[in-house]
């Protein structure tokens, strides 16, 4: 584990170029291949280029060549631009968002994420990032072995009125045929309910995967985010005490359907946050992360923090 302990994101600042969106574009053009840079660094933070929000799209075209919709997303976001740009997760500012890899519970996930700070938070609000190999290696053998067979996720999505997200929000469409095609492609078990909602159960998903380029094995699942033990507010926790798991907006089991012990979930959750490196924000900063190599989250904050996010394959 020691070889990963000193990992931290790479920083790029204006060097021989003006601090502007144009300067950032020239910096990127001078790189041999940003994909190779990102694979080596895992996270690249661009500071001091003073990119304004109206200039963001031109910069993103160089960093995220094929921006993706947030399809099958579980967190509340708002789309702010036609080019698949979203607000970062809109949870209350006092809440910590635990470490995770975007859409790791699905059969399709983005290879890259880009974050952009449009408004500096009053205080706090860092985006913590964690090396997925270090996270995996840090887990107790008992926990790592228990997850070796993978996990299975369940979701109950309402039709516009209910707890959690609707299926229309989750899939960014009100076309049932589009949703069904996505579910069939991902080999979900699913059914439409009598009240217009959608019940879906994933096939077995891995708890850890190998990076497609480096071959490094990384922790790559969101079992703790789907488990009642890690729910982020009192109402959600109370709900988990009242409803059986199969009726919750989302839940998770081991591959064989067996329950995941609360202590395992807490262990995974806590290790990720303990090992994370915080990336603080100033207006105009950008960060690109390798979504397989690295997990990310959010620290609590005060003020009017506004961070945008986009995704790419």
Coordinates of C-alpha atoms in Angstrom, one line a residue:
X1 CA 0.0 0.0 0.0
X2 CA 2.9 2.4 0.6
X3 CA 3.4 3.1 -3.1
X4 CA 0.0 4.8 -3.2
X5 CA 0.2 6.6 0.1
X6 CA 1.8 9.7 -1.3
X7 CA -0.5 10.1 -4.3
X8 CA -2.0 13.5 -4.9
X9 CA -3.6 15.3 -7.9
X10 CA -1.4 17.0 -10.5
X11 CA -1.7 20.8 -10.7
X12 CA -1.3 22.8 -13.9
X13 CA -1.0 26.7 -13.7
X14 CA -0.3 29.3 -16.4
X15 CA 3.3 29.0 -17.4
X16 CA 4.3 31.2 -20.2
X17 CA 0.7 31.9 -21.2
X18 CA -1.8 34.5 -20.0
X19 CA -4.2 33.4 -17.2
X20 CA -7.3 33.0 -19.4
X21 CA -9.4 30.4 -21.2
X22 CA -7.2 31.1 -24.3
X23 CA -4.1 30.4 -22.2
X24 CA -5.6 27.1 -21.0
X25 CA -6.4 26.1 -24.5
X26 CA -2.8 26.8 -25.5
X27 CA -1.5 24.8 -22.5
X28 CA -3.7 21.9 -23.5
X29 CA -2.6 22.1 -27.2
X30 CA 1.0 21.9 -26.0
X31 CA 0.4 18.6 -24.2
X32 CA 1.2 15.5 -26.2
X33 CA -2.0 13.7 -25.2
X34 CA -4.1 14.8 -22.4
X35 CA -5.5 11.2 -22.1
X36 CA -2.1 9.9 -21.3
X37 CA -1.5 12.7 -18.8
X38 CA -4.7 11.9 -17.0
X39 CA -4.0 8.2 -16.9
X40 CA -0.7 8.9 -15.2
X41 CA -1.9 11.6 -12.9
X42 CA -5.5 10.2 -12.2
X43 CA -6.6 13.8 -11.4
X44 CA -5.5 17.0 -13.0
X45 CA -6.4 20.4 -11.5
X46 CA -6.2 23.6 -13.6
X47 CA -5.7 26.6 -11.3
X48 CA -5.2 30.3 -12.0
X49 CA -6.5 30.3 -15.6
X50 CA -9.6 32.4 -14.6
X51 CA -12.0 30.6 -16.9
X52 CA -15.4 32.3 -16.8
X53 CA -18.6 30.3 -17.1
X54 CA -19.4 31.5 -20.6
X55 CA -16.0 30.3 -21.7
X56 CA -16.4 26.9 -20.2
X57 CA -17.8 25.1 -23.2
X58 CA -14.8 25.8 -25.5
X59 CA -12.4 24.5 -22.9
X60 CA -14.6 21.4 -22.2
X61 CA -14.5 20.5 -25.9
X62 CA -10.7 19.9 -25.5
X63 CA -11.0 17.9 -22.2
X64 CA -14.3 16.0 -22.7
X65 CA -14.6 15.2 -26.4
X66 CA -18.0 13.4 -26.0
X67 CA -20.0 14.7 -23.2
X68 CA -22.6 12.3 -21.8
X69 CA -26.1 12.8 -20.3
X70 CA -26.5 11.9 -16.6
X71 CA -28.6 8.8 -17.5
X72 CA -29.4 6.5 -14.6
X73 CA -28.2 9.0 -12.1
X74 CA -29.3 8.8 -8.5
X75 CA -28.3 12.2 -7.1
X76 CA -30.3 15.5 -7.5
X77 CA -28.8 17.7 -10.2
X78 CA -30.0 20.5 -12.6
X79 CA -29.0 20.5 -16.2
X80 CA -27.6 24.1 -16.9
X81 CA -26.5 23.9 -20.5
X82 CA -27.5 22.0 -23.6
X83 CA -24.1 20.3 -23.8
X84 CA -24.8 18.0 -20.9
X85 CA -23.4 20.3 -18.2
X86 CA -25.0 19.8 -14.7
X87 CA -24.8 21.2 -11.2
X88 CA -22.9 19.0 -8.9
X89 CA -25.0 17.0 -6.4
X90 CA -27.6 19.3 -4.8
X91 CA -27.5 17.9 -1.2
X92 CA -27.7 20.3 1.8
X93 CA -24.5 22.2 2.3
X94 CA -23.9 20.8 5.8
X95 CA -23.8 17.2 4.5
X96 CA -20.7 15.3 3.5
X97 CA -21.0 13.3 0.2
X98 CA -19.0 10.1 0.7
X99 CA -16.5 8.9 -1.8
X100 CA -17.8 7.2 -5.0
X101 CA -17.1 6.6 -8.6
X102 CA -19.8 8.1 -10.8
X103 CA -22.4 5.6 -12.0
X104 CA -20.4 2.6 -10.8
X105 CA -23.7 0.9 -9.9
X106 CA -24.8 0.9 -13.6
X107 CA -23.6 -1.0 -16.6
X108 CA -22.4 2.3 -18.2
X109 CA -20.2 4.8 -16.5
X110 CA -18.2 7.8 -17.7
X111 CA -14.4 7.5 -18.1
X112 CA -13.8 11.1 -17.2
X113 CA -15.5 13.8 -15.1
X114 CA -14.8 17.5 -15.3
X115 CA -15.6 19.8 -12.4
X116 CA -15.7 23.6 -12.8
X117 CA -16.0 26.2 -10.0
X118 CA -18.3 29.0 -11.0
X119 CA -18.6 30.4 -7.4
X120 CA -16.1 30.1 -4.6
X121 CA -17.6 28.6 -1.4
X122 CA -17.6 30.8 1.6
X123 CA -15.7 28.1 3.5
X124 CA -15.1 24.4 3.1
X125 CA -16.7 22.7 0.1
X126 CA -13.6 20.9 -1.1
X127 CA -14.0 18.0 -3.5
X128 CA -12.1 15.1 -1.9
X129 CA -10.5 12.5 -4.3
X130 CA -9.2 9.1 -3.3
X131 CA -7.0 6.7 -5.2
X132 CA -9.1 3.6 -5.8
X133 CA -6.3 1.2 -5.4
X134 CA -5.3 2.6 -2.1
X135 CA -9.0 2.5 -1.0
X136 CA -9.2 -1.2 -1.9
X137 CA -6.0 -2.1 -0.2
X138 CA -6.9 -0.2 3.0
X139 CA -10.0 -2.3 3.6
X140 CA -9.9 -5.1 6.2
X141 CA -9.4 -8.5 4.7
X142 CA -12.8 -9.6 6.1
X143 CA -14.6 -6.8 4.3
X144 CA -12.7 -7.1 1.1
X145 CA -13.3 -10.9 1.0
X146 CA -17.0 -10.5 1.7
X147 CA -17.5 -8.2 -1.3
X148 CA -15.5 -10.4 -3.6
X149 CA -18.6 -11.9 -5.2
X150 CA -20.0 -8.5 -6.0
X151 CA -23.3 -6.8 -5.1
X152 CA -26.8 -6.3 -6.5
X153 CA -28.6 -2.9 -6.5
X154 CA -32.3 -2.3 -6.3
X155 CA -34.3 0.8 -7.1
X156 CA -37.9 1.9 -6.8
X157 CA -38.5 4.9 -9.0
X158 CA -41.9 6.7 -8.7
X159 CA -43.9 8.4 -11.5
X160 CA -43.5 11.9 -10.3
X161 CA -44.8 11.8 -6.8
X162 CA -43.0 9.9 -4.1
X163 CA -39.7 9.5 -2.2
X164 CA -36.4 9.8 -4.1
X165 CA -36.1 10.4 -7.8
X166 CA -38.7 9.6 -10.5
X167 CA -37.9 7.4 -13.4
X168 CA -38.3 10.4 -15.7
X169 CA -35.6 12.3 -13.7
X170 CA -33.4 9.2 -13.5
X171 CA -33.4 8.5 -17.2
X172 CA -34.0 12.1 -18.5
X173 CA -37.0 11.0 -20.6
X174 CA -40.7 10.3 -20.3
X175 CA -40.5 7.6 -23.0
X176 CA -40.9 4.2 -21.4
X177 CA -39.5 2.4 -24.5
X178 CA -36.2 4.3 -24.1
X179 CA -36.1 3.3 -20.5
X180 CA -36.9 -0.4 -21.3
X181 CA -34.1 -0.5 -24.0
X182 CA -31.6 0.8 -21.4
X183 CA -32.7 -1.8 -18.8
X184 CA -32.6 -4.6 -21.3
X185 CA -29.1 -3.6 -22.5
X186 CA -28.0 -3.7 -18.8
X187 CA -29.7 -7.0 -18.1
X188 CA -31.8 -5.6 -15.3
X189 CA -34.8 -7.4 -13.8
X190 CA -37.6 -4.8 -13.9
X191 CA -41.3 -4.1 -14.0
X192 CA -43.7 -1.2 -14.2
X193 CA -45.8 -1.0 -11.1
X194 CA -49.6 -0.3 -10.9
X195 CA -49.0 3.3 -9.8
X196 CA -46.8 4.1 -12.8
X197 CA -43.5 3.6 -11.0
X198 CA -40.6 1.4 -11.9
X199 CA -39.0 -1.4 -9.9
X200 CA -35.6 -2.5 -11.1
X201 CA -32.9 -4.9 -9.8
X202 CA -29.4 -4.9 -11.3
X203 CA -27.5 -8.1 -12.2
X204 CA -24.5 -8.7 -10.1
X205 CA -22.1 -5.8 -10.3
X206 CA -18.4 -6.1 -9.2
X207 CA -17.2 -4.5 -6.0
X208 CA -13.7 -4.0 -7.6
X209 CA -12.6 -3.7 -11.2
X210 CA -9.3 -3.4 -13.1
X211 CA -8.5 -0.1 -14.8
X212 CA -8.8 -0.5 -18.6
X213 CA -5.4 1.0 -19.3
X214 CA -3.2 0.5 -16.3
X215 CA -4.7 -2.8 -15.1
X216 CA -4.6 -1.6 -11.5
X217 CA -7.4 -3.1 -9.4
X218 CA -9.6 -0.4 -7.7
X219 CA -12.6 -0.3 -5.4
X220 CA -15.5 0.5 -7.7
X221 CA -19.0 0.3 -6.3
X222 CA -21.6 2.4 -4.4
X223 CA -22.8 -0.2 -1.9
X224 CA -22.4 2.3 0.9
X225 CA -24.5 4.9 -0.9
X226 CA -27.3 2.4 -1.5
X227 CA -27.2 1.0 2.0
X228 CA -29.5 2.4 4.9
X229 CA -26.4 2.6 7.2
X230 CA -25.0 5.5 5.1
X231 CA -28.1 7.4 4.4
X232 CA -27.5 11.1 4.7
X233 CA -30.5 12.5 6.6
X234 CA -32.8 11.7 9.5
X235 CA -35.9 11.1 7.3
X236 CA -34.1 8.6 5.2
X237 CA -32.8 6.7 8.2
X238 CA -36.3 6.6 9.8
X239 CA -37.7 5.3 6.5
X240 CA -35.2 2.5 6.5
X241 CA -36.4 1.4 9.9
X242 CA -40.1 1.4 8.8
X243 CA -39.9 -0.1 5.3
X244 CA -38.4 -3.4 4.2
X245 CA -35.4 -3.0 2.0
X246 CA -37.3 -4.0 -1.2
X247 CA -39.6 -1.0 -0.7
X248 CA -36.9 1.7 -0.2
X249 CA -36.1 4.0 -3.0
X250 CA -32.8 2.2 -3.3
X251 CA -31.0 -0.7 -1.5
X252 CA -28.2 -3.1 -2.0
X253 CA -27.3 -6.7 -1.1
X254 CA -24.5 -9.1 -1.7
X255 CA -24.7 -11.0 -4.9
X256 CA -26.6 -13.9 -3.3
X257 CA -29.2 -11.6 -1.9
X258 CA -27.8 -11.7 1.6
X259 CA -27.7 -8.5 3.7
X260 CA -24.5 -6.4 3.9
X261 CA -23.6 -5.8 7.5
X262 CA -23.8 -2.2 8.6
X263 CA -20.3 -2.4 10.0
X264 CA -18.9 -3.3 6.6
X265 CA -20.6 -0.3 5.0
X266 CA -19.4 2.0 7.7
X267 CA -15.8 0.7 7.3
X268 CA -15.8 1.3 3.5
X269 CA -17.4 4.7 3.9
X270 CA -15.0 5.9 6.6
X271 CA -11.8 4.5 4.9
X272 CA -12.6 6.4 1.7
X273 CA -13.0 9.7 3.4
X274 CA -10.0 9.2 5.6
X275 CA -7.7 8.5 2.7
X276 CA -9.0 11.3 0.4
X277 CA -7.0 14.3 -0.7
X278 CA -9.1 17.5 -0.6
X279 CA -9.2 19.8 -3.7
X280 CA -10.2 23.3 -2.6
X281 CA -12.0 25.6 -5.0
X282 CA -11.6 29.1 -6.3
X283 CA -13.7 30.6 -9.1
X284 CA -12.4 29.6 -12.5
X285 CA -10.7 26.4 -11.3
X286 CA -11.2 23.2 -13.3
X287 CA -10.5 19.6 -12.4
X288 CA -10.6 16.5 -14.5
X289 CA -10.6 13.0 -12.9
X290 CA -10.3 9.5 -14.2
X291 CA -13.6 8.1 -12.9
X292 CA -12.4 4.5 -12.7
X293 CA -9.0 5.2 -11.0
X294 CA -10.3 7.7 -8.5
X295 CA -13.4 8.2 -6.3
X296 CA -14.7 11.6 -5.3
X297 CA -17.1 13.3 -2.9
X298 CA -17.8 16.6 -1.2
X299 CA -17.0 18.3 2.1
X300 CA -19.6 20.5 3.9
X301 CA -19.5 24.2 3.1
X302 CA -20.9 27.6 3.8
X303 CA -21.8 30.3 1.4
X304 CA -22.9 30.1 -2.2
X305 CA -20.7 27.3 -3.6
X306 CA -21.5 26.5 -7.3
X307 CA -19.6 23.7 -8.9
X308 CA -20.6 22.4 -12.3
X309 CA -19.9 18.9 -13.7
X310 CA -19.7 17.2 -17.0
X311 CA -19.0 13.6 -18.0
X312 CA -17.3 11.9 -21.0
X313 CA -16.6 8.4 -22.2

